[in-house]
Amino acid sequence: MSEHYDVLVVGAGPAGLAAARAAASHGRRVALIDAAPRAGGQVWRHDVRRAAPRAAHRAFAGLDGSIERLYGHSVIAALPQALLVESDHGARRLAYAALVLATGARELLLPFPGWTLPGVSGAGGLQALAKQGAPVAGKRVVVAGSGPLLLAVAATLRAHGAHVLGIHEQASRASIASFASGLWRWPARAVQALALRTRLAGIPYHTGTFVRTASGDPTLQAVEIVTRGGTRRVACDLLAVGYGLVPNTELAELLGCALQVGVTHPGVLTDTLGQTSVPGVFAAGELCGIGGLAPARVEGAIAGHAAADAAAAASALQPRRDRARRFAAHLSRHFALDPRIRALATPDTLMCRCEDVPLGALDSFHDARAAKLATRCGMGACQGRICGSALAELGRFPRGPARPPLFPARLDSLMLAAGEAPFTFHQRGSSP
Amino acid sequence: MNATVRLYINDVPVDVSAESSVAAAVLQVVPHCRRSLGGQPRAPLCGMGVCFECRVKIDGEAHVRACMTPVRQGMRVRTDV
């Protein structure tokens, strides 16, 4: 089965929604794909208990009836001017004239003793699960890690009835104070921060602290928290811990889009119209570097206009985009990681959760491929998305290149792709 | 609360919001989804389809990501596979 679209948008978060809407406003035939069963991405994820924020509601309502919505569709591979996607109903080939990538970001999850225990999840991870209806009411929760996301996570958990014991931000008090004092340049953000603070009243916010270990049997019972004054043990039922976000660049890599160089978790490089190094392929939002909701929305619109050959409409949004990106830079400057966090994992801490490979087994390796061949690290179902980013953050070696299939796929999906001559499993010239 | 559906987690009936994910439903009954190669219990980590720690068997189909799958009436879910 094959369909053709003028503009194909991958990712139905804020950036992808804005892109689809912008492209459709020029009369283009547009499809919007997302692996999740609903639109919204992470920041506008549907909450079983609470109504969507007004901006999200408007973005959903603003989708032109002509836009084909393909939710529950995962991209498996890139074919020439087409994507191979898979859903419950089988595989499809979606051809495009222009492609907008808005694949967003995932959490940076770093290993520490006990991080594989049930009860330990990502920070955004537990927020997502709570929104999906996971039981958190009455549970004692420690929120830890880094970044402003921790505040939003605590607010969601509290709204779902959790007893949030505290938020442990690894950045120093001086860093956070400097971050907050710079906020006046973005009044909307300052208001948002104040609103969150009010909703979080009564929840202690500890700076310069981090979780060192998690323990319990068979599920989490306590965490050890490193503070300026020493180590403290806190009894809890759930730990939500995440160290910020990393761009989901796998599909962009597969298409050959150039990435930023000299950064630990590179995003996709674009020009001012969102055009990547591959003609006809555009990128927007977190994929191009972590910046949050505001840059995602405006970059999505820019990419959508540009993908529909409406360069003037795209250019008109530049000033808004630049302003939003400056906030992103302000953000990343103030939440730099404490080096002690990179040293939390011990030799027997599992690094690759898919294949149960401990950190100690990786000591003699200097690149992802050699480590994978010898230890199976990164060879499991997540394809190194978790351990690869963690190993890069720990300074061991950068992630290996993305390869098709992007997600574990059904054989019949791959058969469909096999009919396409240029499709190959060693697209980037590497052996298996 | 919106409409609810009944599904079965390891044969235990559980009623959840019709908008819940399978991962959320599983956690009402057991604190983990799968067993690792070494036999450890593992629970959902990322909540967004990336980490694959929430894999379960749904109506006979193995290795389905519970966090990416909406619940359906009468669904039969098995953990520890």
Coordinates of C-alpha atoms in Angstrom, one line a residue:
Chain A
M1 CA 0.0 0.0 0.0
S2 CA 1.4 3.4 -0.9
E3 CA 0.2 7.0 -0.6
H4 CA 1.7 10.2 -1.7
Y5 CA 1.7 13.5 0.2
D6 CA 3.1 16.9 -0.6
V7 CA 4.2 17.3 3.0
L8 CA 4.7 14.4 5.4
V9 CA 5.2 15.4 9.1
V10 CA 6.7 13.0 11.5
G11 CA 5.8 13.7 15.2
A12 CA 2.5 15.1 16.4
G13 CA 3.9 17.1 19.3
P14 CA 3.8 20.9 19.4
A15 CA 6.3 21.3 16.5
G16 CA 4.7 18.7 14.3
L17 CA 1.2 20.0 14.9
A18 CA 2.3 23.6 14.0
A19 CA 4.1 22.2 10.9
A20 CA 1.1 20.3 9.6
R21 CA -1.2 23.3 10.1
A22 CA 1.2 25.7 8.4
A23 CA 1.7 23.4 5.4
A24 CA -2.0 22.7 5.0
S25 CA -2.7 26.5 5.1
H26 CA -1.1 26.6 1.7
G27 CA -3.4 24.0 0.3
R28 CA -0.8 21.2 0.4
R29 CA -1.8 17.5 0.9
V30 CA -0.4 16.8 4.4
A31 CA -0.1 13.7 6.6
L32 CA 0.8 13.8 10.3
I33 CA 2.4 10.6 11.7
D34 CA 3.0 9.7 15.3
A35 CA 3.8 6.4 17.0
A36 CA 1.6 7.3 20.0
P37 CA -2.1 6.6 19.8
R38 CA -2.9 10.3 20.1
A39 CA -1.5 13.7 19.2
G40 CA 0.2 15.9 21.7
G41 CA 3.7 14.5 22.0
Q42 CA 5.1 14.6 25.5
V43 CA 4.4 18.1 26.7
W44 CA 0.8 18.0 25.5
R45 CA 0.3 14.3 26.3
H46 CA -3.3 13.5 27.0
D47 CA -4.1 13.2 30.7
V48 CA -6.8 10.7 31.8
R49 CA -7.8 13.0 34.6
R50 CA -7.2 16.5 33.5
A51 CA -8.3 18.6 30.5
A52 CA -5.6 19.6 28.0
P53 CA -4.0 23.1 28.4
R54 CA -5.6 25.8 26.3
A55 CA -2.7 26.0 23.8
A56 CA -2.8 22.3 23.2
H57 CA -6.6 22.3 22.8
R58 CA -6.2 25.1 20.2
A59 CA -3.5 23.2 18.4
F60 CA -5.6 20.1 18.1
A61 CA -8.7 22.0 17.1
G62 CA -6.6 23.9 14.5
L63 CA -5.9 20.8 12.5
D64 CA -7.5 21.2 9.1
G65 CA -9.9 18.4 8.2
S66 CA -7.8 17.8 5.1
I67 CA -4.8 16.7 7.2
E68 CA -4.5 13.0 7.3
R69 CA -3.7 11.9 10.9
L70 CA -1.8 8.7 11.1
Y71 CA -1.4 8.1 14.9
G72 CA -0.3 4.8 16.1
H73 CA 2.1 4.6 13.2
S74 CA 5.9 4.0 13.8
V75 CA 8.5 4.9 11.2
I76 CA 10.5 1.8 10.5
A77 CA 12.8 2.8 7.7
A78 CA 13.6 5.5 5.1
L79 CA 13.1 4.6 1.5
P80 CA 13.8 6.9 -1.5
Q81 CA 11.4 9.9 -1.1
A82 CA 9.2 7.7 1.2
L83 CA 9.0 6.3 4.7
L84 CA 8.0 2.8 5.6
V85 CA 5.6 3.0 8.5
E86 CA 4.0 0.3 10.6
S87 CA 0.7 0.2 12.6
D88 CA -1.6 -2.5 14.1
H89 CA -3.0 -2.8 10.6
G90 CA 0.3 -3.6 8.9
A91 CA 2.9 -1.7 7.0
R92 CA 2.5 1.2 4.5
R93 CA 4.8 3.1 2.3
L94 CA 4.2 6.9 2.5
A95 CA 5.8 8.9 -0.3
Y96 CA 6.5 12.6 0.1
A97 CA 7.7 15.6 -1.8
A98 CA 8.8 17.3 1.4
L99 CA 9.4 15.8 4.8
V100 CA 9.2 17.6 8.2
L101 CA 10.9 15.9 11.1
A102 CA 9.5 16.8 14.5
T103 CA 10.6 13.7 16.4
G104 CA 11.2 15.6 19.7
A105 CA 13.3 14.4 22.5
R106 CA 13.6 11.7 25.1
E107 CA 14.9 11.8 28.7
L108 CA 18.5 11.5 29.6
L109 CA 18.4 8.6 32.0
L110 CA 21.7 7.9 33.8
P111 CA 22.7 4.7 35.6
F112 CA 23.2 4.5 39.3
P113 CA 23.0 1.5 41.7
G114 CA 19.4 0.4 41.9
W115 CA 18.1 2.2 38.8
T116 CA 16.6 -1.0 37.4
L117 CA 14.3 -1.6 40.4
P118 CA 10.6 -1.4 39.8
G119 CA 9.4 1.9 41.3
V120 CA 12.3 3.8 39.7
S121 CA 11.4 5.6 36.4
G122 CA 12.3 8.6 34.4
A123 CA 11.0 12.0 35.7
G124 CA 9.1 12.8 32.6
G125 CA 8.6 9.0 32.5
L126 CA 6.5 8.9 35.7
Q127 CA 4.7 12.1 34.6
A128 CA 3.7 10.3 31.3
L129 CA 2.7 7.2 33.2
A130 CA 0.5 9.2 35.6
K131 CA -1.2 10.9 32.7
Q132 CA -1.8 7.4 31.2
G133 CA -3.6 6.5 34.4
A134 CA -0.9 4.7 36.4
P135 CA -1.7 4.7 40.1
V136 CA 0.3 7.3 42.0
A137 CA -2.3 8.5 44.5
G138 CA -1.1 8.3 48.1
K139 CA 2.4 7.1 47.0
R140 CA 5.5 8.8 48.4
V141 CA 7.4 10.1 45.5
V142 CA 10.9 11.6 45.2
V143 CA 11.5 13.7 42.1
A144 CA 15.1 14.1 41.2
G145 CA 17.5 15.0 38.4
S146 CA 17.8 18.2 36.6
G147 CA 16.0 20.9 34.7
P148 CA 12.7 22.8 34.8
L149 CA 10.9 19.6 33.8
L150 CA 11.2 18.4 37.4
L151 CA 8.7 21.1 38.5
A152 CA 6.2 20.2 35.9
V153 CA 6.5 16.5 36.8
A154 CA 6.0 17.3 40.5
A155 CA 2.9 19.4 39.6
T156 CA 1.3 16.5 37.6
L157 CA 2.1 13.9 40.2
R158 CA 0.6 16.1 42.9
A159 CA -2.5 16.7 40.8
H160 CA -2.9 12.9 40.6
G161 CA -2.8 12.6 44.3
A162 CA 0.8 11.6 44.9
H163 CA 2.7 12.7 48.0
V164 CA 5.7 14.4 46.6
L165 CA 8.4 14.3 49.3
G166 CA 10.7 16.7 47.6
I167 CA 12.3 17.8 44.3
H168 CA 16.1 17.2 44.2
E169 CA 17.8 19.4 41.5
Q170 CA 21.4 18.6 41.0
A171 CA 22.3 22.1 39.8
S172 CA 23.7 24.4 42.5
R173 CA 21.7 27.0 44.4
A174 CA 23.8 29.7 42.7
S175 CA 23.0 28.4 39.3
I176 CA 19.3 28.2 39.9
A177 CA 19.3 31.7 41.4
S178 CA 21.1 33.1 38.4
F179 CA 18.7 31.2 36.1
A180 CA 15.7 32.7 37.9
S181 CA 17.1 36.2 38.0
G182 CA 17.6 36.1 34.2
L183 CA 13.9 35.1 33.6
W184 CA 12.7 38.8 33.5
R185 CA 13.9 38.8 29.9
W186 CA 11.1 36.3 29.1
P187 CA 8.1 37.6 31.1
A188 CA 5.8 34.7 30.0
R189 CA 8.3 32.2 31.4
A190 CA 8.5 34.1 34.7
V191 CA 4.8 34.0 35.0
Q192 CA 4.8 30.3 34.2
A193 CA 7.5 29.7 36.8
L194 CA 5.5 31.6 39.5
A195 CA 2.3 29.7 38.7
L196 CA 4.2 26.4 39.0
R197 CA 5.7 27.5 42.3
T198 CA 2.3 28.3 43.6
R199 CA 1.0 24.9 42.6
L200 CA 4.0 23.3 44.2
A201 CA 3.7 25.2 47.5
G202 CA 4.7 23.0 50.3
I203 CA 7.0 20.7 48.2
P204 CA 10.6 21.3 49.2
Y205 CA 12.9 22.2 46.3
H206 CA 16.5 21.1 47.2
T207 CA 19.3 22.4 44.9
G208 CA 22.8 20.9 44.7
T209 CA 21.4 17.4 45.7
F210 CA 21.1 14.2 43.8
V211 CA 20.1 10.5 44.3
R212 CA 23.1 8.2 44.6
T213 CA 21.4 4.8 45.1
A214 CA 17.9 3.2 45.1
S215 CA 17.2 0.1 47.1
G216 CA 14.4 -2.2 48.0
D217 CA 13.2 -5.8 47.4
P218 CA 11.3 -6.6 45.2
T219 CA 10.4 -2.9 44.6
L220 CA 11.8 0.4 45.6
Q221 CA 11.8 1.2 49.3
A222 CA 14.4 4.0 49.8
V223 CA 16.8 6.3 48.1
E224 CA 20.1 7.7 49.3
I225 CA 20.4 11.4 48.6
V226 CA 23.7 13.3 48.5
T227 CA 23.4 16.8 50.0
R228 CA 25.9 19.4 50.9
G229 CA 25.8 18.1 54.5
G230 CA 26.3 14.4 53.7
T231 CA 24.1 11.5 52.6
R232 CA 20.5 11.2 53.7
R233 CA 18.3 8.1 53.4
V234 CA 14.7 8.8 52.3
A235 CA 12.0 6.1 52.4
C236 CA 9.7 6.3 49.3
D237 CA 7.5 4.2 47.0
L238 CA 8.5 5.8 43.7
L239 CA 11.5 7.7 42.3
A240 CA 11.1 9.9 39.3
V241 CA 14.6 10.8 38.1
G242 CA 15.8 12.3 34.8
Y243 CA 18.7 14.5 33.8
G244 CA 17.2 16.6 31.0
L245 CA 16.5 15.7 27.4
V246 CA 18.3 14.4 24.4
P247 CA 17.1 14.9 20.8
N248 CA 15.6 11.8 19.0
T249 CA 17.8 12.0 15.9
E250 CA 17.6 8.4 14.7
L251 CA 15.3 9.0 11.7
A252 CA 17.2 12.2 10.7
E253 CA 20.4 10.2 10.8
L254 CA 19.0 7.5 8.6
L255 CA 18.0 10.1 6.1
G256 CA 21.6 11.4 6.1
C257 CA 20.8 14.8 7.8
A258 CA 23.9 16.4 9.3
L259 CA 24.1 16.7 13.1
Q260 CA 25.7 19.3 15.3
V261 CA 29.4 18.5 16.0
G262 CA 31.3 18.8 19.3
V263 CA 28.2 18.3 21.5
T264 CA 27.5 15.2 23.6
H265 CA 23.9 14.8 22.4
P266 CA 23.8 16.4 19.0
G267 CA 20.7 17.8 17.4
V268 CA 19.9 18.2 13.7
L269 CA 21.5 21.2 11.9
T270 CA 19.1 23.4 9.9
D271 CA 19.2 26.7 8.1
T272 CA 16.9 29.6 9.2
L273 CA 14.0 28.0 7.3
G274 CA 14.4 24.6 9.0
Q275 CA 15.9 23.0 6.0
T276 CA 18.4 20.2 6.9
S277 CA 21.5 19.3 4.9
V278 CA 19.2 16.9 2.9
P279 CA 17.1 18.8 0.2
G280 CA 13.4 18.6 0.9
V281 CA 13.9 17.4 4.5
F282 CA 13.1 19.9 7.2
A283 CA 13.5 19.7 11.0
A284 CA 11.9 21.5 13.9
G285 CA 11.8 21.6 17.7
E286 CA 13.7 19.5 20.3
L287 CA 15.2 17.5 17.4
C288 CA 17.3 20.6 16.6
G289 CA 18.5 21.1 20.2
I290 CA 16.6 21.1 23.5
G291 CA 14.6 24.3 23.9
G292 CA 11.2 23.4 25.1
L293 CA 7.7 24.3 23.9
A294 CA 8.2 27.8 22.6
P295 CA 10.9 27.1 20.0
A296 CA 9.1 23.9 19.0
R297 CA 5.9 25.7 18.1
V298 CA 7.5 28.5 16.1
E299 CA 10.1 26.2 14.4
G300 CA 7.3 23.8 13.5
A301 CA 5.4 26.6 11.8
I302 CA 8.6 27.8 10.0
A303 CA 9.3 24.3 8.7
G304 CA 5.7 23.7 7.7
H305 CA 5.6 26.9 5.6
A306 CA 9.0 26.2 4.1
A307 CA 8.1 22.7 3.2
A308 CA 5.1 24.1 1.3
D309 CA 7.5 26.5 -0.6
A310 CA 6.1 29.5 1.3
A311 CA 9.5 31.0 2.2
A312 CA 8.1 34.5 3.0
A313 CA 5.7 33.1 5.6
A314 CA 8.5 31.1 7.1
S315 CA 10.9 34.1 7.2
A316 CA 8.4 36.3 8.9
L317 CA 8.6 34.0 12.0
Q318 CA 12.4 34.4 12.4
P319 CA 12.4 37.0 15.1
R320 CA 10.1 34.9 17.3
R321 CA 12.2 31.9 16.7
D322 CA 15.4 33.6 17.7
R323 CA 13.9 34.9 20.9
A324 CA 12.7 31.5 21.9
R325 CA 16.0 29.9 21.2
R326 CA 17.8 32.5 23.3
F327 CA 15.8 31.2 26.2
A328 CA 16.9 27.7 25.4
A329 CA 20.5 28.8 25.7
H330 CA 19.8 30.5 29.0
L331 CA 18.3 27.2 30.2
S332 CA 21.2 24.9 29.2
R333 CA 23.8 27.2 30.7
H334 CA 22.3 26.9 34.2
F335 CA 21.6 23.2 34.4
A336 CA 25.1 21.8 33.6
L337 CA 25.6 18.4 35.1
D338 CA 27.6 17.9 38.3
P339 CA 30.5 15.6 37.3
R340 CA 29.8 13.4 40.4
I341 CA 26.6 12.2 38.7
R342 CA 28.6 10.7 35.8
A343 CA 30.5 8.6 38.4
L344 CA 27.5 7.1 40.2
A345 CA 27.4 3.7 38.4
T346 CA 29.6 1.1 39.8
P347 CA 31.2 -1.7 37.7
D348 CA 28.3 -4.0 38.5
T349 CA 25.6 -1.4 37.7
L350 CA 23.7 -2.5 34.6
M351 CA 24.4 -0.1 31.7
C352 CA 22.4 -1.8 29.0
R353 CA 19.0 -2.7 30.5
C354 CA 17.9 -4.6 27.4
E355 CA 20.8 -7.1 27.5
D356 CA 21.8 -6.9 31.2
V357 CA 25.3 -5.6 30.4
P358 CA 27.1 -4.1 33.5
L359 CA 29.3 -1.0 33.2
G360 CA 32.4 -3.0 34.1
A361 CA 32.0 -5.2 31.0
L362 CA 32.5 -2.1 28.9
D363 CA 35.8 -0.9 30.3
S364 CA 38.0 -2.0 27.5
F365 CA 35.9 -0.5 24.7
H366 CA 36.3 2.8 23.0
D367 CA 33.5 2.7 20.4
A368 CA 29.9 1.7 20.4
R369 CA 30.2 -0.9 17.7
A370 CA 33.1 -2.9 19.2
A371 CA 31.3 -2.8 22.6
K372 CA 28.1 -4.1 20.9
L373 CA 29.7 -6.9 19.1
A374 CA 31.6 -8.2 22.1
T375 CA 29.0 -7.6 24.9
R376 CA 25.6 -7.1 23.1
C377 CA 25.4 -3.6 24.8
G378 CA 23.0 -1.6 22.7
M379 CA 21.8 -4.6 20.7
G380 CA 18.5 -5.0 22.5
A381 CA 15.0 -3.8 21.7
C382 CA 15.7 -0.1 22.5
Q383 CA 18.6 -0.2 20.1
G384 CA 20.9 1.7 22.4
R385 CA 18.5 4.7 22.8
I386 CA 18.9 4.5 26.6
C387 CA 22.4 3.1 27.2
G388 CA 23.9 4.8 24.1
S389 CA 22.9 8.3 25.4
A390 CA 24.0 7.4 28.9
L391 CA 27.4 6.1 27.7
A392 CA 27.9 9.3 25.7
E393 CA 27.1 11.4 28.8
L394 CA 29.5 9.3 30.9
G395 CA 32.2 10.1 28.4
R396 CA 32.8 6.5 27.3
F397 CA 32.0 6.7 23.6
P398 CA 29.4 8.4 21.4
R399 CA 26.3 6.6 20.2
G400 CA 26.6 4.3 17.3
P401 CA 24.9 5.4 14.0
A402 CA 21.2 4.8 13.6
R403 CA 20.2 1.8 11.4
P404 CA 17.0 0.4 10.0
P405 CA 14.7 -0.9 11.2
L406 CA 14.4 2.1 13.6
F407 CA 12.2 0.0 15.9
P408 CA 11.7 -3.7 16.1
A409 CA 9.5 -4.4 13.1
R410 CA 7.3 -7.2 11.9
L411 CA 8.7 -9.4 9.1
D412 CA 5.9 -8.5 6.7
S413 CA 6.8 -4.8 7.1
L414 CA 10.4 -5.6 6.2
M415 CA 9.2 -7.7 3.2
L416 CA 7.3 -4.6 1.9
A417 CA 10.6 -2.6 2.2
A418 CA 12.6 -5.4 0.6
G419 CA 10.6 -4.8 -2.6
E420 CA 12.3 -1.4 -2.8
A421 CA 15.7 -1.9 -4.5
P422 CA 17.8 0.8 -2.7
F423 CA 16.7 -0.3 0.7
T424 CA 19.5 -1.9 2.6
F425 CA 20.3 -2.9 6.1
H426 CA 23.7 -1.5 5.9
Q427 CA 22.8 1.9 4.6
R428 CA 25.8 3.6 6.2
G429 CA 28.4 1.3 4.9
S430 CA 28.9 -0.6 8.1
S431 CA 28.7 -4.3 8.6
P432 CA 26.0 -5.8 10.9
Chain B
M1 CA -13.9 9.8 35.7
N2 CA -14.7 8.9 32.1
A3 CA -16.0 5.5 30.9
T4 CA -14.1 2.4 32.2
V5 CA -13.2 -0.8 30.5
R6 CA -12.4 -4.2 32.1
L7 CA -9.3 -6.0 31.1
Y8 CA -7.3 -8.9 32.6
I9 CA -3.8 -8.7 33.9
N10 CA -2.4 -12.2 34.4
D11 CA -6.1 -13.3 34.7
V12 CA -6.9 -10.7 37.4
P13 CA -9.8 -8.5 36.2
V14 CA -9.1 -4.7 36.6
D15 CA -11.4 -1.8 35.7
V16 CA -9.6 1.3 34.4
S17 CA -10.4 4.5 32.5
A18 CA -11.0 3.7 28.8
E19 CA -8.3 6.3 28.1
S20 CA -5.6 4.4 30.1
S21 CA -2.6 2.7 28.6
V22 CA -1.9 -1.0 29.2
A23 CA 1.1 0.1 31.3
A24 CA -1.1 2.0 33.6
A25 CA -3.5 -0.9 33.9
V26 CA -0.7 -3.4 34.6
L27 CA 0.7 -1.2 37.4
Q28 CA -2.7 -1.4 39.2
V29 CA -2.1 -5.1 39.6
V30 CA 1.7 -5.8 39.5
P31 CA 4.6 -3.4 40.0
H32 CA 6.5 -4.6 36.9
C33 CA 6.0 -5.7 33.3
R34 CA 8.8 -7.9 32.1
R35 CA 11.7 -10.0 33.3
S36 CA 15.2 -9.1 32.1
L37 CA 17.6 -11.7 30.6
G38 CA 19.0 -12.2 34.1
G39 CA 15.5 -12.6 35.6
Q40 CA 15.1 -9.2 37.2
P41 CA 11.6 -7.7 37.3
R42 CA 11.5 -4.5 35.2
A43 CA 8.9 -1.7 35.2
P44 CA 8.2 1.0 32.7
L45 CA 11.0 3.5 32.7
C46 CA 10.5 6.2 30.0
G47 CA 6.7 6.1 29.6
M48 CA 7.0 7.1 26.0
G49 CA 7.9 4.1 23.9
V50 CA 11.6 4.4 23.9
C51 CA 13.1 2.1 26.5
F52 CA 11.0 -1.1 25.9
E53 CA 11.1 -2.0 29.6
C54 CA 7.3 -2.2 29.6
R55 CA 7.0 -5.1 27.1
V56 CA 4.1 -7.5 27.8
K57 CA 2.1 -10.1 26.0
I58 CA -1.3 -8.8 24.8
D59 CA -3.9 -11.2 23.5
G60 CA -1.2 -13.7 22.5
E61 CA 1.1 -11.1 20.9
A62 CA 4.5 -10.9 22.7
H63 CA 6.8 -7.9 23.1
V64 CA 4.1 -5.2 22.9
R65 CA 5.0 -1.9 24.5
A66 CA 2.4 -1.4 27.2
C67 CA 2.9 2.4 27.4
M68 CA 2.1 2.8 23.7
T69 CA -1.0 0.6 23.8
P70 CA -4.5 1.9 24.8
V71 CA -6.6 -0.5 26.8
R72 CA -9.5 -2.3 25.2
Q73 CA -12.5 -4.1 26.7
G74 CA -11.7 -7.8 27.4
M75 CA -7.9 -7.5 26.6
R76 CA -5.8 -10.2 28.2
V77 CA -2.4 -9.1 29.3
R78 CA 0.5 -11.3 30.6
T79 CA 3.5 -9.9 32.4
D80 CA 6.9 -11.7 33.1
V81 CA 7.3 -12.8 29.5

